[in-house]
């Protein structure tokens, strides 16, 4: 286990490099109340990117009301999953991917750890791309440039903020997220007020309704874009709470903090995108920068601040947890080194997309849905495992293949692989050329093939979630009882 931090004042702790990695947090370091979970979760999800999801949802060919219902259900339910996974952090005081070993085994857990690393590194890269593109777009409108030099400067500033917080760790992240929450929240309200006159309710209300399959497709996409993109790191922040903390409070504050801003922003984004087909089209190429078109010139600099801070808030949580996932895979290095490595990968990915890539939205959707399937399968397995446990985790055995959690537990490993294989056969990603192989089970299952009515419902994500939960609940409960009898 990593050495524990020495006792310091709050300011020095925030600026010190955190030494905690995969280890269980010591009793004297567990602090705070469940209500404090509001700050990191709100700060990570108050991004104006939530407005762009309104355009993404309407892109499924559904009406305002259908999209609103899909958004409410998809956002709140997916973040409720995060809240439930957070319970494991309170019970075990270790990172999510360390606690996942209780279900998968110490080495068997390398499979979900790899998926988690890919998802978190992918998300932090996506958020950095968006921040860079948004800055360049706004600066171009201001007449301050907008070409390669502007993008390079924006990239450097954004990456320094993200990597610094990821390397320094938990205390700085908690302080930074509180600041980001306040600044971003205030400036976002100003943005909403300034562009409210662009809304045309008559245009929005005339949007034609889509089929039930299209509504399900939008709902699943919103689930993967919001809560399912966070479940694999949900316990990383509740692990610092005392184990006596209220479980319902942990679930409630995580769910509320994460979902309240996206619900409001998504609803307003629906009204904006539904009022202008041009705006919806522009968002596909530059999801954040396109939102600046409706703003007066004097608010463009504050808009850059709110956009970048909101995106940085999400990327900071991702880079911290991607480092932990990399350690769980087996990287023999301190946590801060793992976070730095992930930062290098993030920068490389951003440089490629910003300077050499093509249209953004198709690749973004493909990324979310593709990794959403295995993450959903893992989430279902983990939820069932948490639900069947009556006692806290055995700390030492989470790190010992010879302990009660074992080396490889084949039921959850095989379940995740099979559920992912079937799930990929039930989703489609025609906008991303490298993912056209998906959807291979739509025709054999009588769902109309890749051009049928169910093609874009992305049922594979829901299937993987339910299958993982049901199989683990039915077949893994006896293993959990055996583990707990040893204690």
mmCIF file with all atom_site columns, N, CA and C in Angstrom, residues 234-267:
data_model
loop_
_atom_site.group_PDB
_atom_site.id
_atom_site.type_symbol
_atom_site.label_atom_id
_atom_site.label_alt_id
_atom_site.label_comp_id
_atom_site.label_asym_id
_atom_site.label_entity_id
_atom_site.label_seq_id
_atom_site.pdbx_PDB_ins_code
_atom_site.Cartn_x
_atom_site.Cartn_y
_atom_site.Cartn_z
_atom_site.occupancy
_atom_site.B_iso_or_equiv
_atom_site.pdbx_formal_charge
_atom_site.auth_seq_id
_atom_site.auth_comp_id
_atom_site.auth_asym_id
_atom_site.auth_atom_id
_atom_site.pdbx_PDB_model_num
ATOM 1   N N  . UNK A 1 234 ? -17.296 6.343  -9.298  1.00 0.00 ? 234 UNK A N  1
ATOM 2   C CA . UNK A 1 234 ? -18.192 6.957  -8.319  1.00 0.00 ? 234 UNK A CA 1
ATOM 3   C C  . UNK A 1 234 ? -17.694 6.817  -6.889  1.00 0.00 ? 234 UNK A C  1
ATOM 4   N N  . UNK A 1 235 ? -17.029 5.713  -6.562  1.00 0.00 ? 235 UNK A N  1
ATOM 5   C CA . UNK A 1 235 ? -16.573 5.500  -5.186  1.00 0.00 ? 235 UNK A CA 1
ATOM 6   C C  . UNK A 1 235 ? -15.255 6.197  -4.875  1.00 0.00 ? 235 UNK A C  1
ATOM 7   N N  . UNK A 1 236 ? -14.611 6.770  -5.887  1.00 0.00 ? 236 UNK A N  1
ATOM 8   C CA . UNK A 1 236 ? -13.303 7.389  -5.667  1.00 0.00 ? 236 UNK A CA 1
ATOM 9   C C  . UNK A 1 236 ? -13.381 8.605  -4.749  1.00 0.00 ? 236 UNK A C  1
ATOM 10  N N  . UNK A 1 237 ? -14.562 9.195  -4.617  1.00 0.00 ? 237 UNK A N  1
ATOM 11  C CA . UNK A 1 237 ? -14.707 10.413 -3.831  1.00 0.00 ? 237 UNK A CA 1
ATOM 12  C C  . UNK A 1 237 ? -15.451 10.168 -2.518  1.00 0.00 ? 237 UNK A C  1
ATOM 13  N N  . UNK A 1 238 ? -16.301 9.154  -2.486  1.00 0.00 ? 238 UNK A N  1
ATOM 14  C CA . UNK A 1 238 ? -16.964 8.796  -1.224  1.00 0.00 ? 238 UNK A CA 1
ATOM 15  C C  . UNK A 1 238 ? -16.044 7.995  -0.318  1.00 0.00 ? 238 UNK A C  1
ATOM 16  N N  . UNK A 1 239 ? -14.911 7.517  -0.820  1.00 0.00 ? 239 UNK A N  1
ATOM 17  C CA . UNK A 1 239 ? -14.006 6.681  -0.017  1.00 0.00 ? 239 UNK A CA 1
ATOM 18  C C  . UNK A 1 239 ? -13.354 7.457  1.116   1.00 0.00 ? 239 UNK A C  1
ATOM 19  N N  . UNK A 1 240 ? -13.358 8.778  1.048   1.00 0.00 ? 240 UNK A N  1
ATOM 20  C CA . UNK A 1 240 ? -12.767 9.568  2.124   1.00 0.00 ? 240 UNK A CA 1
ATOM 21  C C  . UNK A 1 240 ? -13.738 9.827  3.274   1.00 0.00 ? 240 UNK A C  1
ATOM 22  N N  . UNK A 1 241 ? -14.993 9.447  3.111   1.00 0.00 ? 241 UNK A N  1
ATOM 23  C CA . UNK A 1 241 ? -15.974 9.645  4.176   1.00 0.00 ? 241 UNK A CA 1
ATOM 24  C C  . UNK A 1 241 ? -15.792 8.613  5.287   1.00 0.00 ? 241 UNK A C  1
ATOM 25  N N  . UNK A 1 242 ? -16.102 8.974  6.537   1.00 0.00 ? 242 UNK A N  1
ATOM 26  C CA . UNK A 1 242 ? -16.096 7.976  7.606   1.00 0.00 ? 242 UNK A CA 1
ATOM 27  C C  . UNK A 1 242 ? -17.095 6.854  7.294   1.00 0.00 ? 242 UNK A C  1
ATOM 28  N N  . UNK A 1 243 ? -16.772 5.647  7.673   1.00 0.00 ? 243 UNK A N  1
ATOM 29  C CA . UNK A 1 243 ? -17.638 4.512  7.338   1.00 0.00 ? 243 UNK A CA 1
ATOM 30  C C  . UNK A 1 243 ? -18.982 4.563  8.058   1.00 0.00 ? 243 UNK A C  1
ATOM 31  N N  . UNK A 1 244 ? -19.072 5.354  9.109   1.00 0.00 ? 244 UNK A N  1
ATOM 32  C CA . UNK A 1 244 ? -20.354 5.497  9.812   1.00 0.00 ? 244 UNK A CA 1
ATOM 33  C C  . UNK A 1 244 ? -21.301 6.454  9.087   1.00 0.00 ? 244 UNK A C  1
ATOM 34  N N  . UNK A 1 245 ? -20.852 7.071  8.002   1.00 0.00 ? 245 UNK A N  1
ATOM 35  C CA . UNK A 1 245 ? -21.695 8.013  7.264   1.00 0.00 ? 245 UNK A CA 1
ATOM 36  C C  . UNK A 1 245 ? -22.962 7.331  6.776   1.00 0.00 ? 245 UNK A C  1
ATOM 37  N N  . UNK A 1 246 ? -24.028 8.090  6.660   1.00 0.00 ? 246 UNK A N  1
ATOM 38  C CA . UNK A 1 246 ? -25.323 7.563  6.226   1.00 0.00 ? 246 UNK A CA 1
ATOM 39  C C  . UNK A 1 246 ? -25.272 7.121  4.771   1.00 0.00 ? 246 UNK A C  1
ATOM 40  N N  . UNK A 1 247 ? -25.631 5.858  4.506   1.00 0.00 ? 247 UNK A N  1
ATOM 41  C CA . UNK A 1 247 ? -25.685 5.349  3.141   1.00 0.00 ? 247 UNK A CA 1
ATOM 42  C C  . UNK A 1 247 ? -26.684 6.086  2.268   1.00 0.00 ? 247 UNK A C  1
ATOM 43  N N  . UNK A 1 248 ? -27.943 6.259  2.718   1.00 0.00 ? 248 UNK A N  1
ATOM 44  C CA . UNK A 1 248 ? -28.904 7.016  1.916   1.00 0.00 ? 248 UNK A CA 1
ATOM 45  C C  . UNK A 1 248 ? -28.441 8.436  1.613   1.00 0.00 ? 248 UNK A C  1
ATOM 46  N N  . UNK A 1 249 ? -27.724 9.067  2.556   1.00 0.00 ? 249 UNK A N  1
ATOM 47  C CA . UNK A 1 249 ? -27.221 10.423 2.318   1.00 0.00 ? 249 UNK A CA 1
ATOM 48  C C  . UNK A 1 249 ? -26.136 10.418 1.236   1.00 0.00 ? 249 UNK A C  1
ATOM 49  N N  . UNK A 1 250 ? -25.284 9.406  1.240   1.00 0.00 ? 250 UNK A N  1
ATOM 50  C CA . UNK A 1 250 ? -24.250 9.296  0.205   1.00 0.00 ? 250 UNK A CA 1
ATOM 51  C C  . UNK A 1 250 ? -24.903 9.164  -1.167  1.00 0.00 ? 250 UNK A C  1
ATOM 52  N N  . UNK A 1 251 ? -25.902 8.283  -1.266  1.00 0.00 ? 251 UNK A N  1
ATOM 53  C CA . UNK A 1 251 ? -26.600 8.094  -2.539  1.00 0.00 ? 251 UNK A CA 1
ATOM 54  C C  . UNK A 1 251 ? -27.316 9.375  -2.954  1.00 0.00 ? 251 UNK A C  1
ATOM 55  N N  . UNK A 1 252 ? -28.022 9.984  -2.003  1.00 0.00 ? 252 UNK A N  1
ATOM 56  C CA . UNK A 1 252 ? -28.825 11.162 -2.303  1.00 0.00 ? 252 UNK A CA 1
ATOM 57  C C  . UNK A 1 252 ? -28.005 12.361 -2.740  1.00 0.00 ? 252 UNK A C  1
ATOM 58  N N  . UNK A 1 253 ? -26.928 12.674 -2.005  1.00 0.00 ? 253 UNK A N  1
ATOM 59  C CA . UNK A 1 253 ? -26.124 13.845 -2.342  1.00 0.00 ? 253 UNK A CA 1
ATOM 60  C C  . UNK A 1 253 ? -25.345 13.647 -3.646  1.00 0.00 ? 253 UNK A C  1
ATOM 61  N N  . UNK A 1 254 ? -24.895 12.423 -3.899  1.00 0.00 ? 254 UNK A N  1
ATOM 62  C CA . UNK A 1 254 ? -24.219 12.154 -5.170  1.00 0.00 ? 254 UNK A CA 1
ATOM 63  C C  . UNK A 1 254 ? -25.177 12.335 -6.337  1.00 0.00 ? 254 UNK A C  1
ATOM 64  N N  . UNK A 1 255 ? -26.365 11.735 -6.217  1.00 0.00 ? 255 UNK A N  1
ATOM 65  C CA . UNK A 1 255 ? -27.352 11.817 -7.296  1.00 0.00 ? 255 UNK A CA 1
ATOM 66  C C  . UNK A 1 255 ? -27.817 13.250 -7.518  1.00 0.00 ? 255 UNK A C  1
ATOM 67  N N  . UNK A 1 256 ? -28.133 13.944 -6.435  1.00 0.00 ? 256 UNK A N  1
ATOM 68  C CA . UNK A 1 256 ? -28.621 15.316 -6.539  1.00 0.00 ? 256 UNK A CA 1
ATOM 69  C C  . UNK A 1 256 ? -27.541 16.240 -7.086  1.00 0.00 ? 256 UNK A C  1
ATOM 70  N N  . UNK A 1 257 ? -26.331 16.165 -6.517  1.00 0.00 ? 257 UNK A N  1
ATOM 71  C CA . UNK A 1 257 ? -25.251 17.048 -6.956  1.00 0.00 ? 257 UNK A CA 1
ATOM 72  C C  . UNK A 1 257 ? -24.901 16.856 -8.418  1.00 0.00 ? 257 UNK A C  1
ATOM 73  N N  . UNK A 1 258 ? -24.931 15.603 -8.876  1.00 0.00 ? 258 UNK A N  1
ATOM 74  C CA . UNK A 1 258 ? -24.543 15.320 -10.252 1.00 0.00 ? 258 UNK A CA 1
ATOM 75  C C  . UNK A 1 258 ? -25.628 15.657 -11.261 1.00 0.00 ? 258 UNK A C  1
ATOM 76  N N  . UNK A 1 259 ? -26.903 15.499 -10.890 1.00 0.00 ? 259 UNK A N  1
ATOM 77  C CA . UNK A 1 259 ? -27.979 15.588 -11.883 1.00 0.00 ? 259 UNK A CA 1
ATOM 78  C C  . UNK A 1 259 ? -28.669 16.944 -11.954 1.00 0.00 ? 259 UNK A C  1
ATOM 79  N N  . UNK A 1 260 ? -28.609 17.763 -10.900 1.00 0.00 ? 260 UNK A N  1
ATOM 80  C CA . UNK A 1 260 ? -29.414 18.982 -10.878 1.00 0.00 ? 260 UNK A CA 1
ATOM 81  C C  . UNK A 1 260 ? -29.016 19.943 -12.001 1.00 0.00 ? 260 UNK A C  1
ATOM 82  N N  . UNK A 1 261 ? -27.730 20.180 -12.209 1.00 0.00 ? 261 UNK A N  1
ATOM 83  C CA . UNK A 1 261 ? -27.308 21.095 -13.275 1.00 0.00 ? 261 UNK A CA 1
ATOM 84  C C  . UNK A 1 261 ? -27.575 20.520 -14.664 1.00 0.00 ? 261 UNK A C  1
ATOM 85  N N  . UNK A 1 262 ? -27.227 19.253 -14.942 1.00 0.00 ? 262 UNK A N  1
ATOM 86  C CA . UNK A 1 262 ? -27.523 18.709 -16.275 1.00 0.00 ? 262 UNK A CA 1
ATOM 87  C C  . UNK A 1 262 ? -29.007 18.736 -16.639 1.00 0.00 ? 262 UNK A C  1
ATOM 88  N N  . UNK A 1 263 ? -29.892 18.484 -15.681 1.00 0.00 ? 263 UNK A N  1
ATOM 89  C CA . UNK A 1 263 ? -31.324 18.507 -15.982 1.00 0.00 ? 263 UNK A CA 1
ATOM 90  C C  . UNK A 1 263 ? -31.755 19.892 -16.444 1.00 0.00 ? 263 UNK A C  1
ATOM 91  N N  . UNK A 1 264 ? -31.332 20.926 -15.720 1.00 0.00 ? 264 UNK A N  1
ATOM 92  C CA . UNK A 1 264 ? -31.707 22.297 -16.073 1.00 0.00 ? 264 UNK A CA 1
ATOM 93  C C  . UNK A 1 264 ? -31.078 22.708 -17.403 1.00 0.00 ? 264 UNK A C  1
ATOM 94  N N  . UNK A 1 265 ? -29.783 22.432 -17.552 1.00 0.00 ? 265 UNK A N  1
ATOM 95  C CA . UNK A 1 265 ? -29.089 22.824 -18.774 1.00 0.00 ? 265 UNK A CA 1
ATOM 96  C C  . UNK A 1 265 ? -29.626 22.072 -19.984 1.00 0.00 ? 265 UNK A C  1
ATOM 97  N N  . UNK A 1 266 ? -29.914 20.797 -19.816 1.00 0.00 ? 266 UNK A N  1
ATOM 98  C CA . UNK A 1 266 ? -30.447 20.009 -20.915 1.00 0.00 ? 266 UNK A CA 1
ATOM 99  C C  . UNK A 1 266 ? -31.803 20.551 -21.369 1.00 0.00 ? 266 UNK A C  1
ATOM 100 N N  . UNK A 1 267 ? -32.677 20.874 -20.408 1.00 0.00 ? 267 UNK A N  1
ATOM 101 C CA . UNK A 1 267 ? -33.993 21.416 -20.756 1.00 0.00 ? 267 UNK A CA 1
ATOM 102 C C  . UNK A 1 267 ? -33.877 22.717 -21.528 1.00 0.00 ? 267 UNK A C  1
#
